[in-house]
Amino acid sequence: MNILNRRPRIAMLLAALIAAGTVAAIAASDEPRALWRALEQLQPVWLAAALAAELVAYMGYVIAYRTMIVPAGRQRLSLLLTIRLVVAGFGPFVPMGGFAFDRLALRAVYPSRRRARVQVLGLGVIEYLLLAPAACVCALLLFLESRASPVLTLPWIVAVPPGFVLGWWATQPRIVHYFQRSDGRIRQWIGDVLAGVEVLRSVVKRPLERPWALAIYWAAEIACFSFALRCFAVEISVPALVVAYATGYAASRRSLPLGGAGVTEVLLTLSLIAVHVDAAHALLSVLAYRLINFLAPMLPGLLAHSSLEPMLAGRAEHGADPRERSG
């Protein structure tokens, strides 16, 4: 474990400084009067609604996580452990993001490092299996009605359908088995990635068997973003809201380094501007959203991370299970 894993407070402080510095840099490009006029429209009551939506989002993710992450031949993870893993994984404590933390933590409960990696990859695929098509459809609506910049909408329209076709083709059983049974490390790693992406096929074939609680997660997250916009009297259409949000999270919050500090603030602000939100209102709305989405969960995330340290330390002390070395 590197220094940021051992000292999460350092990572938390670094993430906060990066996010604050990014917001300050964006604000410096706006006129102070415009920012002040936007700030005068603040309606704090919407922050409470945003916080409630964020809590619902966490609940949805906990349900989905517990459904997806199941050690082979064992019972599901306990609800308390699942909550701690989810809350800690959303915290800005790991340089490589929450999924990297998941892989590290799940090695303590999985008999196989490879299976833990595949399960985490599968969860990430299902996240975007829900959001990407929704963003593609909304982008198409905006493009046809000329209600947003093509720079924002065209990537979703052009990239998502071929991406799904490619994913479907690449995860054919014979292709996955070829890579997984190869001797080379790189080929085996490709096989593990494809095995994680293979969940795409199972969702399409058996849609009711997968954790659609992730739909609750995404809906609540987007609602939280919408309420943050309402804090400054910004109202936009649902398609514009979905595309702006999805573009801001071009990679999901759990996969971004340090909780997306810096990157998310820039992308969300630019996305809102691309759907014709005033720059000052866009920046302050993103700031309100990140107050709920990024800063508020820091302390719970830190406590959850600390509570998991004995489990992680025990794993590091005893080393890898012999079964991991063979698979």
Short mmCIF file of C-alpha atoms in Angstrom, two decimals:
data_model
loop_
_atom_site.label_atom_id
_atom_site.label_comp_id
_atom_site.label_asym_id
_atom_site.label_seq_id
_atom_site.Cartn_x
_atom_site.Cartn_y
_atom_site.Cartn_z
CA MET A 1 0.00 0.00 0.00
CA ASN A 2 1.42 3.42 -0.87
CA ILE A 3 1.51 6.43 1.42
CA LEU A 4 -1.92 7.70 0.42
CA ASN A 5 -3.47 4.37 1.35
CA ARG A 6 -1.74 4.33 4.72
CA ARG A 7 -2.52 7.98 5.44
CA PRO A 8 -5.99 8.68 4.02
CA ARG A 9 -6.09 12.10 5.70
CA ILE A 10 -3.26 13.24 3.43
CA ALA A 11 -5.18 12.03 0.38
CA MET A 12 -8.37 13.70 1.64
CA LEU A 13 -6.59 17.02 2.14
CA LEU A 14 -4.90 16.76 -1.26
CA ALA A 15 -8.21 16.02 -2.98
CA ALA A 16 -9.91 18.95 -1.24
CA LEU A 17 -7.08 21.30 -2.22
CA ILE A 18 -7.20 20.15 -5.85
CA ALA A 19 -10.97 20.61 -6.01
CA ALA A 20 -10.82 24.02 -4.30
CA GLY A 21 -7.96 25.17 -6.52
CA THR A 22 -9.84 24.10 -9.63
CA VAL A 23 -12.98 25.96 -8.59
CA ALA A 24 -10.92 29.06 -7.77
CA ALA A 25 -9.20 28.92 -11.16
CA ILE A 26 -12.53 28.67 -12.98
CA ALA A 27 -14.01 31.46 -10.87
CA ALA A 28 -11.07 33.73 -11.70
CA SER A 29 -12.11 33.60 -15.36
CA ASP A 30 -15.59 34.95 -14.57
CA GLU A 31 -16.55 38.51 -13.75
CA PRO A 32 -16.97 39.03 -9.99
CA ARG A 33 -20.28 40.80 -10.61
CA ALA A 34 -21.69 37.82 -12.49
CA LEU A 35 -20.69 35.47 -9.67
CA TRP A 36 -22.20 37.79 -7.07
CA ARG A 37 -25.49 38.09 -8.99
CA ALA A 38 -25.68 34.31 -9.24
CA LEU A 39 -24.84 33.95 -5.55
CA GLU A 40 -27.69 36.31 -4.64
CA GLN A 41 -30.11 33.75 -6.07
CA LEU A 42 -29.00 31.05 -3.63
CA GLN A 43 -31.88 28.98 -2.22
CA PRO A 44 -30.28 26.83 0.52
CA VAL A 45 -33.39 24.66 0.97
CA TRP A 46 -32.43 22.79 -2.20
CA LEU A 47 -29.20 21.66 -0.52
CA ALA A 48 -31.29 19.59 1.89
CA ALA A 49 -33.07 17.98 -1.07
CA ALA A 50 -29.71 17.29 -2.71
CA LEU A 51 -28.41 15.66 0.47
CA ALA A 52 -31.51 13.45 0.69
CA ALA A 53 -31.05 12.40 -2.94
CA GLU A 54 -27.40 11.56 -2.26
CA LEU A 55 -28.39 9.31 0.64
CA VAL A 56 -30.82 7.47 -1.67
CA ALA A 57 -28.01 7.10 -4.21
CA TYR A 58 -25.79 5.47 -1.60
CA MET A 59 -28.58 3.10 -0.62
CA GLY A 60 -29.04 2.04 -4.24
CA TYR A 61 -25.32 1.45 -4.69
CA VAL A 62 -25.08 -0.60 -1.48
CA ILE A 63 -27.90 -2.88 -2.70
CA ALA A 64 -26.29 -3.28 -6.12
CA TYR A 65 -22.82 -3.84 -4.66
CA ARG A 66 -24.05 -6.54 -2.30
CA THR A 67 -25.92 -8.24 -5.13
CA MET A 68 -22.99 -8.19 -7.57
CA ILE A 69 -20.01 -8.86 -5.29
CA VAL A 70 -20.52 -12.43 -4.15
CA PRO A 71 -17.52 -14.62 -3.25
CA ALA A 72 -17.66 -17.97 -5.03
CA GLY A 73 -19.24 -20.64 -2.85
CA ARG A 74 -19.93 -18.20 -0.04
CA GLN A 75 -22.76 -16.09 1.26
CA ARG A 76 -23.10 -12.46 0.28
CA LEU A 77 -21.03 -9.87 2.08
CA SER A 78 -22.65 -8.67 5.28
CA LEU A 79 -24.69 -5.50 5.01
CA LEU A 80 -22.39 -3.63 7.41
CA LEU A 81 -19.25 -4.63 5.49
CA THR A 82 -20.92 -3.66 2.21
CA ILE A 83 -21.82 -0.22 3.56
CA ARG A 84 -18.27 0.34 4.77
CA LEU A 85 -16.80 -0.75 1.42
CA VAL A 86 -19.14 1.48 -0.56
CA VAL A 87 -18.67 4.55 1.64
CA ALA A 88 -14.88 4.15 1.75
CA GLY A 89 -14.73 3.49 -2.00
CA PHE A 90 -16.45 6.78 -2.74
CA GLY A 91 -13.97 8.65 -0.56
CA PRO A 92 -11.00 10.49 -2.10
CA PHE A 93 -8.44 8.24 -0.41
CA VAL A 94 -7.02 6.13 -3.22
CA PRO A 95 -4.93 7.62 -6.06
CA MET A 96 -6.32 5.09 -8.55
CA GLY A 97 -9.95 5.46 -7.46
CA GLY A 98 -12.60 3.50 -5.58
CA PHE A 99 -12.47 0.45 -7.86
CA ALA A 100 -8.78 0.04 -7.03
CA PHE A 101 -9.72 0.15 -3.35
CA ASP A 102 -12.42 -2.46 -4.01
CA ARG A 103 -9.91 -4.82 -5.59
CA LEU A 104 -7.58 -4.38 -2.64
CA ALA A 105 -10.30 -4.87 -0.02
CA LEU A 106 -12.02 -7.80 -1.70
CA ARG A 107 -8.79 -9.77 -1.81
CA ALA A 108 -9.36 -10.19 1.92
CA VAL A 109 -12.65 -12.04 1.36
CA TYR A 110 -12.15 -13.66 -2.04
CA PRO A 111 -10.29 -16.93 -2.55
CA SER A 112 -9.04 -15.64 -5.91
CA ARG A 113 -7.48 -12.31 -6.81
CA ARG A 114 -8.60 -12.78 -10.40
CA ARG A 115 -12.23 -13.36 -9.44
CA ALA A 116 -12.22 -10.26 -7.24
CA ARG A 117 -10.88 -8.23 -10.17
CA VAL A 118 -13.49 -9.61 -12.56
CA GLN A 119 -16.34 -8.91 -10.11
CA VAL A 120 -15.26 -5.29 -9.65
CA LEU A 121 -14.88 -4.81 -13.41
CA GLY A 122 -18.35 -6.26 -13.93
CA LEU A 123 -19.83 -3.78 -11.47
CA GLY A 124 -18.19 -0.91 -13.33
CA VAL A 125 -19.52 -2.17 -16.65
CA ILE A 126 -23.07 -2.39 -15.33
CA GLU A 127 -22.79 1.19 -14.05
CA TYR A 128 -22.23 2.51 -17.56
CA LEU A 129 -24.48 -0.06 -19.18
CA LEU A 130 -27.28 2.00 -17.65
CA LEU A 131 -25.95 5.54 -17.95
CA ALA A 132 -24.36 5.47 -21.42
CA PRO A 133 -27.49 4.49 -23.43
CA ALA A 134 -29.55 7.07 -21.54
CA ALA A 135 -26.95 9.74 -22.30
CA CYS A 136 -26.82 8.64 -25.96
CA VAL A 137 -30.61 8.98 -26.41
CA CYS A 138 -30.71 12.33 -24.60
CA ALA A 139 -27.77 13.59 -26.67
CA LEU A 140 -29.59 12.63 -29.85
CA LEU A 141 -32.68 14.56 -28.75
CA LEU A 142 -30.59 17.63 -27.97
CA PHE A 143 -28.72 17.37 -31.26
CA LEU A 144 -31.89 17.09 -33.34
CA GLU A 145 -33.38 20.10 -31.58
CA SER A 146 -30.09 22.08 -31.63
CA ARG A 147 -30.36 22.68 -27.90
CA ALA A 148 -26.74 21.96 -27.04
CA SER A 149 -23.28 22.22 -28.50
CA PRO A 150 -22.43 19.37 -30.91
CA VAL A 151 -19.10 19.10 -29.07
CA LEU A 152 -21.13 17.81 -26.12
CA THR A 153 -23.69 15.65 -27.91
CA LEU A 154 -21.86 14.07 -30.88
CA PRO A 155 -19.38 11.98 -28.84
CA TRP A 156 -22.29 10.21 -27.11
CA ILE A 157 -24.18 9.68 -30.36
CA VAL A 158 -21.14 8.44 -32.30
CA ALA A 159 -19.32 6.41 -29.64
CA VAL A 160 -21.94 4.56 -27.60
CA PRO A 161 -23.58 2.28 -30.25
CA PRO A 162 -20.25 1.06 -31.73
CA GLY A 163 -18.91 0.64 -28.21
CA PHE A 164 -21.72 -1.74 -27.31
CA VAL A 165 -21.32 -3.67 -30.55
CA LEU A 166 -17.59 -4.01 -29.94
CA GLY A 167 -18.18 -5.09 -26.34
CA TRP A 168 -20.70 -7.71 -27.47
CA TRP A 169 -18.32 -9.11 -30.08
CA ALA A 170 -15.21 -9.10 -27.87
CA THR A 171 -16.95 -10.96 -25.04
CA GLN A 172 -17.90 -14.02 -27.03
CA PRO A 173 -17.12 -17.05 -24.83
CA ARG A 174 -14.50 -18.43 -27.22
CA ILE A 175 -12.59 -15.12 -27.22
CA VAL A 176 -12.74 -14.76 -23.43
CA HIS A 177 -11.63 -18.36 -22.89
CA TYR A 178 -8.75 -17.96 -25.35
CA PHE A 179 -7.25 -15.08 -23.39
CA GLN A 180 -7.97 -16.52 -19.94
CA ARG A 181 -6.28 -19.82 -20.81
CA SER A 182 -3.20 -18.15 -22.27
CA ASP A 183 0.12 -18.34 -20.46
CA GLY A 184 1.19 -14.74 -20.83
CA ARG A 185 0.35 -12.25 -18.09
CA ILE A 186 -0.85 -9.62 -20.54
CA ARG A 187 -3.20 -12.03 -22.29
CA GLN A 188 -4.56 -13.26 -18.96
CA TRP A 189 -5.13 -9.64 -17.90
CA ILE A 190 -7.02 -9.01 -21.17
CA GLY A 191 -9.05 -12.14 -20.45
CA ASP A 192 -9.94 -10.83 -16.98
CA VAL A 193 -11.02 -7.49 -18.44
CA LEU A 194 -13.17 -9.24 -21.06
CA ALA A 195 -14.66 -11.49 -18.37
CA GLY A 196 -15.69 -8.36 -16.49
CA VAL A 197 -17.16 -6.80 -19.62
CA GLU A 198 -18.91 -10.11 -20.35
CA VAL A 199 -21.59 -9.04 -17.89
CA LEU A 200 -22.94 -6.95 -20.79
CA ARG A 201 -24.10 -10.13 -22.51
CA SER A 202 -25.80 -11.51 -19.42
CA VAL A 203 -27.63 -8.23 -18.78
CA VAL A 204 -28.98 -8.17 -22.33
CA LYS A 205 -30.00 -11.85 -22.23
CA ARG A 206 -31.35 -11.88 -18.64
CA PRO A 207 -32.12 -8.27 -17.71
CA LEU A 208 -34.17 -9.08 -14.62
CA GLU A 209 -31.34 -11.02 -12.96
CA ARG A 210 -28.98 -8.08 -12.59
CA PRO A 211 -28.86 -5.43 -9.82
CA TRP A 212 -31.03 -2.72 -11.27
CA ALA A 213 -30.62 -0.92 -7.97
CA LEU A 214 -27.88 0.89 -9.91
CA ALA A 215 -30.73 2.60 -11.78
CA ILE A 216 -31.80 4.02 -8.42
CA TYR A 217 -28.21 5.13 -7.83
CA TRP A 218 -27.95 6.99 -11.13
CA ALA A 219 -31.44 8.51 -10.86
CA ALA A 220 -30.73 9.77 -7.34
CA GLU A 221 -27.31 11.13 -8.35
CA ILE A 222 -28.80 13.03 -11.27
CA ALA A 223 -31.59 14.28 -8.99
CA CYS A 224 -28.93 15.51 -6.57
CA PHE A 225 -27.26 17.37 -9.43
CA SER A 226 -30.62 18.84 -10.45
CA PHE A 227 -31.31 20.07 -6.92
CA ALA A 228 -27.86 21.68 -6.83
CA LEU A 229 -28.80 23.57 -9.98
CA ARG A 230 -32.06 24.65 -8.38
CA CYS A 231 -30.03 26.16 -5.53
CA PHE A 232 -29.18 28.94 -7.98
CA ALA A 233 -32.51 28.99 -9.83
CA VAL A 234 -31.16 27.03 -12.81
CA GLU A 235 -33.72 24.87 -14.62
CA ILE A 236 -32.79 22.79 -17.65
CA SER A 237 -34.51 19.99 -19.56
CA VAL A 238 -34.10 16.38 -18.53
CA PRO A 239 -32.07 15.48 -21.66
CA ALA A 240 -29.71 18.40 -21.03
CA LEU A 241 -29.40 17.42 -17.37
CA VAL A 242 -28.56 13.78 -18.18
CA VAL A 243 -26.01 14.62 -20.88
CA ALA A 244 -24.32 17.29 -18.77
CA TYR A 245 -24.10 14.94 -15.81
CA ALA A 246 -22.89 11.97 -17.84
CA THR A 247 -20.22 14.09 -19.56
CA GLY A 248 -19.04 15.40 -16.22
CA TYR A 249 -18.59 11.78 -15.18
CA ALA A 250 -16.99 10.55 -18.40
CA ALA A 251 -15.49 8.03 -16.00
CA SER A 252 -17.66 7.13 -13.02
CA ARG A 253 -17.01 8.78 -9.67
CA ARG A 254 -15.83 5.48 -8.20
CA SER A 255 -13.26 4.96 -10.94
CA LEU A 256 -11.73 8.46 -10.88
CA PRO A 257 -8.54 9.14 -8.90
CA LEU A 258 -9.10 10.93 -5.58
CA GLY A 259 -12.87 10.98 -6.09
CA GLY A 260 -12.56 12.97 -9.31
CA ALA A 261 -11.07 16.04 -7.59
CA GLY A 262 -10.40 18.75 -10.15
CA VAL A 263 -11.49 16.79 -13.21
CA THR A 264 -15.17 16.58 -12.26
CA GLU A 265 -15.46 20.28 -11.42
CA VAL A 266 -14.08 21.26 -14.82
CA LEU A 267 -16.10 18.78 -16.88
CA LEU A 268 -19.40 19.45 -15.12
CA THR A 269 -19.00 23.22 -15.45
CA LEU A 270 -18.09 23.03 -19.15
CA SER A 271 -20.95 20.59 -19.78
CA LEU A 272 -23.48 22.94 -18.24
CA ILE A 273 -22.13 25.83 -20.30
CA ALA A 274 -22.53 23.62 -23.40
CA VAL A 275 -26.26 23.26 -22.65
CA HIS A 276 -26.54 27.05 -22.39
CA VAL A 277 -26.29 27.57 -18.63
CA ASP A 278 -24.65 30.86 -17.69
CA ALA A 279 -21.00 30.31 -16.67
CA ALA A 280 -21.37 31.84 -13.21
CA HIS A 281 -24.51 29.84 -12.43
CA ALA A 282 -22.88 26.69 -13.81
CA LEU A 283 -19.81 27.04 -11.59
CA LEU A 284 -21.78 27.78 -8.40
CA SER A 285 -24.21 24.93 -9.12
CA VAL A 286 -21.30 22.52 -9.55
CA LEU A 287 -19.81 23.84 -6.32
CA ALA A 288 -23.08 23.15 -4.49
CA TYR A 289 -23.27 19.67 -5.99
CA ARG A 290 -19.71 18.82 -5.01
CA LEU A 291 -20.36 20.12 -1.51
CA ILE A 292 -22.93 17.34 -1.14
CA ASN A 293 -21.37 14.74 -3.41
CA PHE A 294 -17.69 15.19 -2.51
CA LEU A 295 -17.11 17.08 0.74
CA ALA A 296 -20.05 15.89 2.87
CA PRO A 297 -19.14 12.16 2.58
CA MET A 298 -15.47 12.76 3.47
CA LEU A 299 -15.77 12.16 7.22
CA PRO A 300 -17.99 9.05 6.92
CA GLY A 301 -15.64 7.79 4.22
CA LEU A 302 -12.62 8.36 6.44
CA LEU A 303 -14.27 6.48 9.33
CA ALA A 304 -15.23 3.61 7.01
CA HIS A 305 -11.72 3.48 5.59
CA SER A 306 -10.22 3.38 9.08
CA SER A 307 -12.58 0.58 10.15
CA LEU A 308 -11.40 -1.53 7.20
CA GLU A 309 -7.69 -1.05 7.85
CA PRO A 310 -7.35 -4.10 10.18
CA MET A 311 -8.84 -6.31 7.45
CA LEU A 312 -6.51 -4.86 4.82
CA ALA A 313 -3.50 -5.02 7.11
CA GLY A 314 -4.24 -8.65 7.97
CA ARG A 315 -4.37 -9.48 4.28
CA ALA A 316 -1.04 -7.79 3.64
CA GLU A 317 0.54 -9.49 6.67
CA HIS A 318 -0.48 -13.01 5.74
CA GLY A 319 0.20 -12.58 2.04
CA ALA A 320 -1.73 -13.95 -0.91
CA ASP A 321 -3.63 -17.13 -0.72
CA PRO A 322 -1.85 -19.92 -2.59
CA ARG A 323 -4.92 -20.28 -4.77
CA GLU A 324 -4.36 -16.74 -6.02
CA ARG A 325 -0.95 -17.60 -7.37
CA SER A 326 -2.44 -20.25 -9.55
CA GLY A 327 -5.40 -18.23 -10.71
#
